[in-house]
Amino acid sequence: MGPRPGPRRLLAIADSDSYVKWGASLVDRLDRGTWDVEFLVLRSPLQPSATQLAAAVAGTRWAATPPEVIDFADFAQRVADVDPDAVLLATRGPVVKVMLRAALAVARRRPIFVTGLPGISIPATRKAIAYRSQSDLMVLHSAREIRDFGRLADKMGVPQRFGLAGLPFFPRADDIAEAGVPGGPIVFASQAKVPADREDRIQLLGWLAETARRSPGQKVVIKVRAAAGEAQTHAEQWDYAALMTELPGGAPDNLVVEGGAMSAHLAGASGLVTVSSTAAIEAIGLGVPVLLLDDFGVSKKLINKVFVGSGVLAPASEMIAGRFRRPHPEWLDDNYFHEAAADDWEKRLLKLIRKRDNEKLKVHHQHAGTTGGSLREAWDRKRALGSYDRTLSGYVALVVGSPFAFALRCLGWGKRRAKRVLKAGRRMLRGGGVVGAVGTVSAASGAVAVAPATVDAVPTLVAVDLPAAREPRIVLTGAPVAEVAPIAPGVDALADEAERRTA
């Protein structure tokens, strides 16, 4: 088809607070003469609030005019209308999977799909690669990440291309200068999942309180990503604001919980402390001394193995004493602080676009998670979008799939039997609806879940039948309208809760 005149068109969309910050900062660095960029936010259960959105786009061209928030269906239409050369899916893995599929279905010309991860991504994980296996370019942020993800992708048999980009929301290696304001606030970068246990979080809060008591003239700020009621990329079960009421003797007056942009907090900070937040990298880039607490260990689960050898891992006693650190120079180059000239993601993207202009590019095969056909696609979409997917197939897939998934986990079934169960569910969508009644629902049937639904305008009870000695069946039985409550609100609540807990 050949290239069209003018700047290359890039359509970018993000879903949660951390992905909005990453995506907006990444594309804001692109040359405006080369690229025509449109940045959008996906309406979803994890959509950032207006306050979170403002903090996420601070310092970018969208600070003055916040990005448009659109529905999933509107995104597909925007792809069709804009006909972009490239699409940046700055979203969580499950959302990447369904949005890439939707874009491919409507695009006039096959765009180049770019994905990535918004922070520290060591260790490399199979899920991160599998969810993004159909993308053309995955953006990572250090030479070490490129090596580790490349090795894992080769091991998985995924032909993924990787592009290098320094984390976009702080200065580069050649810009680092010693900073930190003596007597300024000590900033603790909280994380939703690290540490995960309630007891550990209370213990950590106690260390912060002791730090505040030792320096009554210095503010200790617990920097949070979300206030009560706001969504964030990862669900937080035990938030520090609520736990502060359990501190023996109460919290000192100079220990406070605050939101807002991390850059604003770091501007006047004397030091930053965290377990493994990407904010540590941001602080290092700004020259602010840091301390990574290793009292809970160093492990994959804690996401802090990348800091081994950096010189910034230390126990809480160092924080209480006010002894913050700067990383060893030899650690910096391999971990997020390479020279700006080493960045190659934009060059790789332009090369892929030029290749697309002159030949037909095939779409990579989705690695895993494809069993189940149209039912599986509907399940993926409903799980990714929650109540913002209002399709009939999404409701049916969730009603059928949730008890299946639960039962399979509980019973420990093997892969072969799991496929048979999914094939049974797939029959529900043949011909645009349900094939009809398969059996009856009763207490003796062994059903693990029963839910009312309306399928093809017919009130229906849906259950999963798991008899001990027979193959599992989907059980559908007609029921009077008066006996069937609307399924949508209940299913949406289930979908949103599942999304929050698995994000």
Coordinates of N, CA and C in Angstrom, one line a residue, residues 151-349:
R151 N 15.4 -14.0 27.0 CA 15.7 -15.4 27.3 C 14.4 -16.1 27.6
L152 N 13.5 -15.5 28.4 CA 12.2 -16.2 28.7 C 11.3 -16.4 27.5
A153 N 11.3 -15.4 26.7 CA 10.5 -15.5 25.5 C 11.0 -16.6 24.6
D154 N 12.3 -16.7 24.4 CA 12.9 -17.8 23.6 C 12.5 -19.1 24.2
K155 N 12.6 -19.2 25.5 CA 12.2 -20.5 26.2 C 10.8 -20.8 26.0
M156 N 9.9 -19.8 25.9 CA 8.5 -20.1 25.7 C 8.1 -20.3 24.3
G157 N 9.0 -20.0 23.4 CA 8.7 -20.1 22.0 C 7.9 -18.9 21.4
V158 N 8.0 -17.8 22.1 CA 7.3 -16.6 21.7 C 8.2 -15.6 20.9
P159 N 8.0 -15.4 19.6 CA 8.9 -14.5 18.8 C 8.7 -13.0 19.0
Q160 N 8.9 -12.6 20.3 CA 8.6 -11.2 20.6 C 9.8 -10.3 20.3
R161 N 9.5 -9.1 19.9 CA 10.6 -8.1 19.7 C 10.5 -7.1 20.9
F162 N 11.7 -6.7 21.3 CA 11.7 -5.8 22.5 C 12.4 -4.5 22.1
G163 N 11.9 -3.4 22.6 CA 12.5 -2.1 22.4 C 12.9 -1.5 23.7
L164 N 14.0 -0.7 23.7 CA 14.5 -0.1 24.9 C 14.1 1.3 25.0
A165 N 13.6 1.7 26.2 CA 13.2 3.1 26.4 C 13.5 3.4 27.9
G166 N 14.3 4.4 28.2 CA 14.4 4.7 29.6 C 13.1 5.0 30.2
L167 N 12.9 4.7 31.5 CA 11.6 5.0 32.1 C 11.3 6.5 31.9
P168 N 10.2 6.8 31.3 CA 10.0 8.2 30.7 C 9.7 9.3 31.7
F169 N 9.5 9.0 33.0 CA 9.0 10.1 33.8 C 10.1 10.6 34.8
F170 N 11.4 10.5 34.5 CA 12.4 11.1 35.2 C 13.7 11.3 34.4
P171 N 14.6 12.2 34.8 CA 15.8 12.5 34.0 C 16.6 11.3 33.7
R172 N 17.5 11.4 32.7 CA 18.3 10.3 32.2 C 19.6 10.3 32.9
A173 N 20.4 9.2 32.7 CA 21.7 9.0 33.4 C 22.6 10.2 33.3
D174 N 22.7 10.9 32.1 CA 23.6 12.0 32.0 C 23.0 13.3 32.6
D175 N 21.8 13.2 33.2 CA 21.2 14.3 33.9 C 21.2 14.2 35.4
I176 N 21.7 13.0 35.9 CA 21.6 12.8 37.4 C 22.6 13.7 38.1
A177 N 22.1 14.4 39.1 CA 22.9 15.2 40.0 C 22.4 15.0 41.4
E178 N 23.3 15.1 42.3 CA 22.9 14.9 43.7 C 21.9 16.0 44.1
A179 N 20.8 15.5 44.7 CA 19.8 16.4 45.2 C 19.4 16.0 46.6
G180 N 18.2 16.2 47.0 CA 17.8 15.9 48.3 C 17.9 17.2 49.2
V181 N 16.8 17.5 49.9 CA 16.7 18.8 50.7 C 16.9 18.4 52.1
P182 N 18.0 18.7 52.8 CA 18.2 18.4 54.2 C 17.1 19.0 55.0
G183 N 16.5 18.1 55.8 CA 15.4 18.5 56.7 C 14.0 18.4 56.0
G184 N 14.1 18.1 54.6 CA 12.8 18.0 53.9 C 12.1 16.7 54.3
P185 N 10.9 16.6 53.8 CA 10.1 15.4 54.1 C 10.8 14.1 53.7
I186 N 10.6 13.0 54.5 CA 11.0 11.7 54.1 C 9.7 11.1 53.4
V187 N 9.8 10.6 52.2 CA 8.7 10.1 51.5 C 8.8 8.6 51.4
F188 N 7.7 8.0 51.9 CA 7.6 6.5 51.7 C 6.6 6.2 50.6
A189 N 7.1 5.5 49.5 CA 6.3 5.1 48.4 C 5.6 3.8 48.7
S190 N 4.3 3.9 48.9 CA 3.6 2.7 49.3 C 3.3 1.9 48.0
Q191 N 3.0 0.6 48.2 CA 2.6 -0.3 47.1 C 1.4 -1.1 47.6
A192 N 0.6 -1.4 46.6 CA -0.7 -2.1 47.0 C -0.4 -3.6 47.4
K193 N 0.6 -4.2 46.8 CA 0.8 -5.6 47.0 C 2.1 -6.0 47.8
V194 N 2.9 -5.0 48.1 CA 4.2 -5.3 48.7 C 4.3 -4.3 49.9
P195 N 4.5 -4.9 51.1 CA 4.3 -6.2 51.5 C 2.8 -6.5 51.5
A196 N 2.4 -7.8 51.3 CA 1.0 -8.1 51.2 C 0.3 -8.4 52.5
D197 N 1.0 -8.9 53.5 CA 0.3 -9.4 54.7 C 0.0 -8.2 55.6
R198 N -1.1 -8.2 56.3 CA -1.5 -7.2 57.2 C -0.5 -6.9 58.3
E199 N 0.0 -8.0 58.9 CA 0.9 -7.8 60.0 C 2.2 -7.1 59.5
D200 N 2.7 -7.5 58.3 CA 3.9 -6.8 57.8 C 3.7 -5.3 57.5
R201 N 2.5 -5.0 57.1 CA 2.2 -3.6 56.8 C 2.1 -2.8 58.1
I202 N 1.5 -3.4 59.1 CA 1.4 -2.7 60.4 C 2.8 -2.5 61.0
Q203 N 3.7 -3.5 60.8 CA 5.1 -3.4 61.3 C 5.8 -2.3 60.6
L204 N 5.6 -2.2 59.2 CA 6.2 -1.2 58.4 C 5.7 0.2 58.9
L205 N 4.4 0.3 59.1 CA 3.9 1.5 59.6 C 4.5 1.9 60.9
G206 N 4.7 1.0 61.8 CA 5.4 1.2 63.1 C 6.8 1.8 62.9
W207 N 7.5 1.3 61.9 CA 8.9 1.9 61.6 C 8.8 3.3 61.2
L208 N 7.8 3.6 60.3 CA 7.6 4.9 59.8 C 7.2 5.9 61.0
A209 N 6.4 5.4 61.9 CA 6.0 6.2 63.0 C 7.2 6.5 63.9
E210 N 8.1 5.5 64.1 CA 9.2 5.7 64.9 C 10.2 6.7 64.2
T211 N 10.3 6.6 62.9 CA 11.1 7.6 62.2 C 10.6 9.0 62.4
A212 N 9.3 9.1 62.4 CA 8.6 10.5 62.6 C 8.9 10.9 64.0
R213 N 8.8 10.0 65.0 CA 9.0 10.4 66.4 C 10.4 10.9 66.6
R214 N 11.4 10.2 66.0 CA 12.8 10.6 66.1 C 13.1 11.9 65.6
S215 N 12.3 12.4 64.6 CA 12.6 13.7 63.9 C 11.3 14.5 63.9
P216 N 10.9 15.0 65.1 CA 9.6 15.7 65.2 C 9.4 16.9 64.3
G217 N 10.6 17.5 63.9 CA 10.5 18.7 63.0 C 10.5 18.3 61.5
Q218 N 10.5 17.1 61.2 CA 10.5 16.6 59.8 C 9.3 15.8 59.5
K219 N 8.6 16.1 58.4 CA 7.4 15.4 58.0 C 7.8 14.0 57.3
V220 N 7.1 13.0 57.7 CA 7.2 11.7 57.0 C 5.9 11.4 56.3
V221 N 6.0 11.3 55.0 CA 4.8 11.3 54.1 C 4.7 9.8 53.6
I222 N 3.5 9.3 53.8 CA 3.1 8.0 53.2 C 2.4 8.3 51.9
K223 N 3.2 8.2 50.8 CA 2.6 8.6 49.5 C 1.8 7.4 48.9
V224 N 0.5 7.7 48.7 CA -0.4 6.6 48.2 C -0.8 6.9 46.7
R225 N -1.1 5.9 46.0 CA -1.6 6.1 44.6 C -3.0 6.4 44.5
A226 N -3.8 5.9 45.5 CA -5.3 6.0 45.5 C -5.8 6.4 46.9
A227 N -6.7 7.3 46.9 CA -7.5 7.6 48.1 C -8.6 6.5 48.3
A228 N -9.2 6.5 49.4 CA -10.3 5.6 49.7 C -11.4 5.7 48.6
G229 N -11.7 4.6 48.0 CA -12.8 4.6 46.9 C -12.2 4.7 45.5
E230 N -10.9 5.1 45.4 CA -10.3 5.2 44.1 C -9.7 3.9 43.6
A231 N -9.7 3.6 42.3 CA -9.1 2.4 41.8 C -7.6 2.6 41.5
Q232 N -6.9 1.5 41.4 CA -5.5 1.6 41.0 C -5.1 0.3 40.3
T233 N -3.9 0.3 39.8 CA -3.5 -0.9 38.9 C -3.6 -2.2 39.7
H234 N -3.2 -2.2 40.9 CA -3.2 -3.4 41.7 C -4.1 -3.1 42.9
A235 N -5.0 -4.1 43.3 CA -5.9 -3.9 44.4 C -5.1 -3.9 45.7
E236 N -5.6 -3.0 46.6 CA -4.9 -2.9 47.9 C -5.9 -3.3 49.0
Q237 N -5.6 -4.4 49.7 CA -6.5 -4.9 50.7 C -6.3 -4.1 52.0
W238 N -5.1 -3.8 52.4 CA -4.8 -3.2 53.6 C -4.2 -1.8 53.4
D239 N -4.9 -0.7 53.4 CA -4.4 0.6 53.1 C -3.8 1.2 54.4
Y240 N -2.8 2.0 54.2 CA -2.1 2.5 55.4 C -2.9 3.5 56.2
A241 N -3.7 4.3 55.5 CA -4.6 5.3 56.2 C -5.4 4.6 57.2
A242 N -6.0 3.5 56.8 CA -6.9 2.7 57.8 C -6.1 2.1 58.9
L243 N -4.9 1.6 58.6 CA -4.1 0.9 59.5 C -3.5 1.8 60.6
M244 N -3.4 3.1 60.2 CA -2.8 4.1 61.2 C -3.5 4.1 62.5
T245 N -4.8 3.8 62.5 CA -5.6 3.9 63.7 C -5.2 2.8 64.7
E246 N -4.4 1.8 64.2 CA -4.0 0.7 65.1 C -2.6 0.9 65.7
L247 N -2.0 2.0 65.4 CA -0.6 2.2 65.9 C -0.7 2.4 67.5
P248 N 0.1 1.7 68.2 CA 0.1 1.9 69.7 C 0.4 3.4 70.0
G249 N -0.5 4.0 70.8 CA -0.2 5.4 71.2 C -0.6 6.4 70.1
G250 N -1.1 5.9 69.0 CA -1.6 6.7 67.9 C -0.4 7.2 67.0
A251 N -0.8 7.8 65.9 CA 0.3 8.2 64.9 C 0.8 9.6 65.3
P252 N 2.1 9.8 65.2 CA 2.6 11.2 65.5 C 2.1 12.2 64.5
D253 N 2.0 13.4 64.9 CA 1.4 14.4 64.0 C 2.1 14.6 62.7
N254 N 3.4 14.3 62.7 CA 4.2 14.6 61.5 C 4.3 13.3 60.6
L255 N 3.5 12.3 60.9 CA 3.3 11.2 60.0 C 2.0 11.3 59.2
V256 N 2.0 11.5 57.9 CA 0.8 11.9 57.2 C 0.7 11.0 55.9
V257 N -0.5 10.9 55.5 CA -0.8 10.1 54.2 C -1.3 11.1 53.2
E258 N -0.6 11.1 52.0 CA -0.9 12.1 51.0 C -0.9 11.4 49.6
G259 N -1.6 11.9 48.6 CA -1.6 11.5 47.3 C -0.9 12.5 46.4
G260 N -1.3 12.6 45.1 CA -0.6 13.6 44.2 C 0.5 13.0 43.4
A261 N 1.1 13.8 42.6 CA 2.2 13.3 41.7 C 3.5 13.1 42.5
M262 N 4.1 11.9 42.3 CA 5.3 11.6 43.0 C 6.4 12.7 42.7
S263 N 6.5 13.2 41.5 CA 7.5 14.2 41.2 C 7.4 15.4 42.1
A264 N 6.2 15.8 42.5 CA 6.0 17.0 43.4 C 6.5 16.7 44.8
H265 N 6.3 15.4 45.2 CA 6.8 15.0 46.6 C 8.3 15.0 46.6
L266 N 8.9 14.5 45.5 CA 10.4 14.3 45.5 C 11.1 15.6 45.3
A267 N 10.4 16.6 44.8 CA 11.1 17.9 44.6 C 11.6 18.5 45.9
G268 N 11.0 18.3 47.0 CA 11.5 18.9 48.2 C 11.9 17.8 49.3
A269 N 12.0 16.6 48.8 CA 12.3 15.5 49.8 C 13.8 15.4 50.2
S270 N 14.0 14.9 51.4 CA 15.3 14.6 51.9 C 15.7 13.2 51.5
G271 N 14.7 12.3 51.3 CA 15.0 11.0 51.0 C 13.7 10.2 50.7
L272 N 13.9 9.1 50.0 CA 12.7 8.3 49.6 C 13.0 6.9 50.1
V273 N 12.0 6.3 50.7 CA 12.0 4.9 51.2 C 10.9 4.1 50.6
T274 N 11.1 2.8 50.3 CA 10.1 2.0 49.8 C 10.6 0.5 49.9
V275 N 9.7 -0.4 49.6 CA 10.2 -1.8 49.5 C 10.7 -2.1 48.1
S276 N 9.9 -1.7 47.1 CA 10.3 -2.0 45.7 C 9.6 -1.2 44.7
S277 N 9.1 0.0 45.1 CA 8.3 0.8 44.1 C 9.2 1.4 43.1
T278 N 8.7 1.5 41.9 CA 9.4 2.2 40.8 C 9.7 3.7 41.2
A279 N 9.1 4.2 42.2 CA 9.4 5.5 42.6 C 10.9 5.6 43.1
A280 N 11.5 4.5 43.5 CA 12.9 4.5 43.9 C 13.7 4.9 42.7
I281 N 13.4 4.3 41.5 CA 14.1 4.7 40.3 C 13.9 6.1 39.9
E282 N 12.7 6.6 40.1 CA 12.4 8.0 39.8 C 13.2 8.9 40.7
A283 N 13.3 8.5 42.0 CA 14.1 9.3 43.0 C 15.6 9.3 42.6
I284 N 16.1 8.1 42.2 CA 17.5 8.1 41.9 C 17.8 9.0 40.7
G285 N 16.8 9.0 39.7 CA 17.0 9.8 38.5 C 17.0 11.3 38.9
L286 N 16.4 11.6 39.9 CA 16.3 13.1 40.4 C 17.4 13.4 41.3
G287 N 18.2 12.4 41.7 CA 19.3 12.6 42.6 C 19.0 12.6 44.1
V288 N 17.7 12.1 44.4 CA 17.3 12.1 45.8 C 17.8 10.8 46.4
P289 N 18.4 10.8 47.6 CA 18.9 9.5 48.2 C 17.7 8.6 48.5
V290 N 18.0 7.3 48.5 CA 16.9 6.3 48.7 C 17.3 5.3 49.7
L291 N 16.3 4.5 50.0 CA 16.6 3.3 50.9 C 15.5 2.3 50.6
L292 N 15.9 1.1 50.2 CA 15.0 0.0 49.9 C 15.0 -1.0 51.1
L293 N 13.9 -1.1 51.8 CA 13.8 -1.9 53.0 C 13.9 -3.4 52.6
D294 N 14.9 -4.1 53.3 CA 15.0 -5.5 53.0 C 14.7 -6.4 54.2
D295 N 13.9 -5.8 55.2 CA 13.6 -6.5 56.4 C 12.7 -7.7 56.1
F296 N 11.9 -7.6 55.0 CA 11.0 -8.7 54.6 C 11.6 -9.7 53.7
G297 N 12.9 -9.5 53.4 CA 13.6 -10.4 52.5 C 13.8 -9.7 51.1
V298 N 14.5 -10.5 50.3 CA 14.7 -10.1 48.9 C 14.2 -11.3 48.0
S299 N 13.2 -11.1 47.2 CA 12.6 -12.2 46.5 C 11.8 -11.7 45.3
K300 N 11.4 -12.7 44.4 CA 10.6 -12.4 43.3 C 9.3 -11.8 43.7
K301 N 8.7 -12.3 44.8 CA 7.4 -11.8 45.2 C 7.4 -10.4 45.7
L302 N 8.6 -10.0 46.2 CA 8.7 -8.6 46.7 C 9.2 -7.6 45.7
I303 N 9.5 -8.2 44.5 CA 9.9 -7.3 43.3 C 11.2 -6.5 43.6
N304 N 12.0 -7.0 44.5 CA 13.2 -6.2 44.8 C 14.5 -6.9 44.5
K305 N 14.5 -8.0 43.7 CA 15.7 -8.7 43.4 C 16.6 -7.8 42.5
V306 N 16.0 -6.9 41.7 CA 16.7 -6.1 40.8 C 17.7 -5.1 41.5
F307 N 17.4 -4.9 42.8 CA 18.3 -4.0 43.6 C 19.5 -4.6 44.3
V308 N 19.6 -6.0 44.1 CA 20.8 -6.7 44.6 C 22.0 -6.1 43.9
G309 N 23.0 -5.7 44.7 CA 24.2 -5.2 44.2 C 24.2 -3.7 44.0
S310 N 23.0 -3.0 44.2 CA 22.9 -1.6 44.0 C 23.5 -0.8 45.2
G311 N 23.5 -1.4 46.4 CA 24.0 -0.6 47.5 C 22.9 0.1 48.2
V312 N 21.6 0.0 47.8 CA 20.5 0.8 48.4 C 19.6 -0.1 49.3
L313 N 19.8 -1.4 49.3 CA 19.0 -2.3 50.2 C 19.5 -2.2 51.6
A314 N 18.6 -2.0 52.6 CA 19.0 -1.8 53.9 C 17.8 -2.1 54.9
P315 N 18.1 -2.3 56.1 CA 17.0 -2.6 57.1 C 16.4 -1.3 57.5
A316 N 15.2 -1.4 58.2 CA 14.5 -0.2 58.7 C 15.3 0.6 59.7
S317 N 16.2 0.0 60.4 CA 17.0 0.7 61.4 C 17.7 1.9 60.7
E318 N 18.1 1.7 59.4 CA 18.8 2.7 58.7 C 17.9 3.9 58.4
M319 N 16.7 3.6 58.1 CA 15.7 4.6 57.8 C 15.4 5.4 59.1
I320 N 15.2 4.7 60.2 CA 14.9 5.4 61.5 C 16.1 6.3 61.8
A321 N 17.3 5.9 61.5 CA 18.5 6.7 61.8 C 18.7 7.8 60.8
G322 N 17.9 7.8 59.7 CA 18.1 8.8 58.7 C 19.2 8.6 57.7
R323 N 19.7 7.4 57.6 CA 20.8 7.1 56.7 C 20.4 6.6 55.4
F324 N 20.1 7.5 54.4 CA 19.7 7.1 53.1 C 20.9 6.9 52.2
R325 N 20.8 6.3 51.0 CA 21.9 5.9 50.2 C 21.8 6.3 48.8
R326 N 22.9 6.2 48.1 CA 22.9 6.4 46.6 C 23.5 5.2 46.0
P327 N 23.0 4.7 44.8 CA 23.4 3.5 44.2 C 24.8 3.5 43.7
H328 N 25.4 2.3 43.6 CA 26.7 2.1 43.1 C 26.7 2.5 41.6
P329 N 27.7 3.3 41.1 CA 27.7 3.6 39.6 C 27.6 2.5 38.7
E330 N 28.3 1.4 39.0 CA 28.3 0.2 38.1 C 27.0 -0.5 38.0
W331 N 26.1 -0.3 38.9 CA 24.7 -0.8 38.9 C 23.8 0.0 37.9
L332 N 24.1 1.3 37.9 CA 23.2 2.2 37.2 C 23.0 1.8 35.7
D333 N 24.1 1.6 35.0 CA 24.1 1.5 33.5 C 23.2 0.3 33.1
D334 N 23.3 -0.8 33.8 CA 22.5 -2.0 33.5 C 21.1 -2.0 33.9
N335 N 20.8 -1.1 34.8 CA 19.5 -1.0 35.4 C 18.9 0.4 35.4
Y336 N 18.3 0.7 34.2 CA 17.4 1.8 34.0 C 18.1 3.2 33.8
F337 N 19.4 3.2 33.9 CA 20.1 4.5 33.8 C 21.2 4.4 32.7
H338 N 20.9 3.7 31.6 CA 21.7 3.7 30.4 C 21.7 5.1 29.8
E339 N 22.6 5.4 28.9 CA 22.6 6.7 28.2 C 21.4 6.8 27.2
A340 N 20.9 7.9 27.1 CA 19.7 8.2 26.3 C 19.9 7.7 24.8
A341 N 21.1 7.7 24.3 CA 21.4 7.3 23.0 C 21.1 5.8 22.7
A342 N 21.1 5.0 23.8 CA 20.9 3.6 23.7 C 19.4 3.3 23.5
D343 N 18.5 4.2 23.7 CA 17.1 3.9 23.5 C 16.8 3.6 22.0
D344 N 16.1 2.6 21.7 CA 15.9 2.2 20.3 C 14.4 1.9 20.0
W345 N 13.5 2.0 21.0 CA 12.1 1.6 20.7 C 11.5 2.4 19.6
E346 N 11.7 3.7 19.5 CA 11.1 4.5 18.4 C 11.7 4.1 17.1
K347 N 13.0 3.8 17.0 CA 13.6 3.4 15.7 C 13.1 2.1 15.3
R348 N 12.9 1.1 16.2 CA 12.3 -0.2 15.9 C 10.9 0.0 15.4
L349 N 10.1 0.8 16.1 CA 8.8 1.0 15.7 C 8.7 1.6 14.3

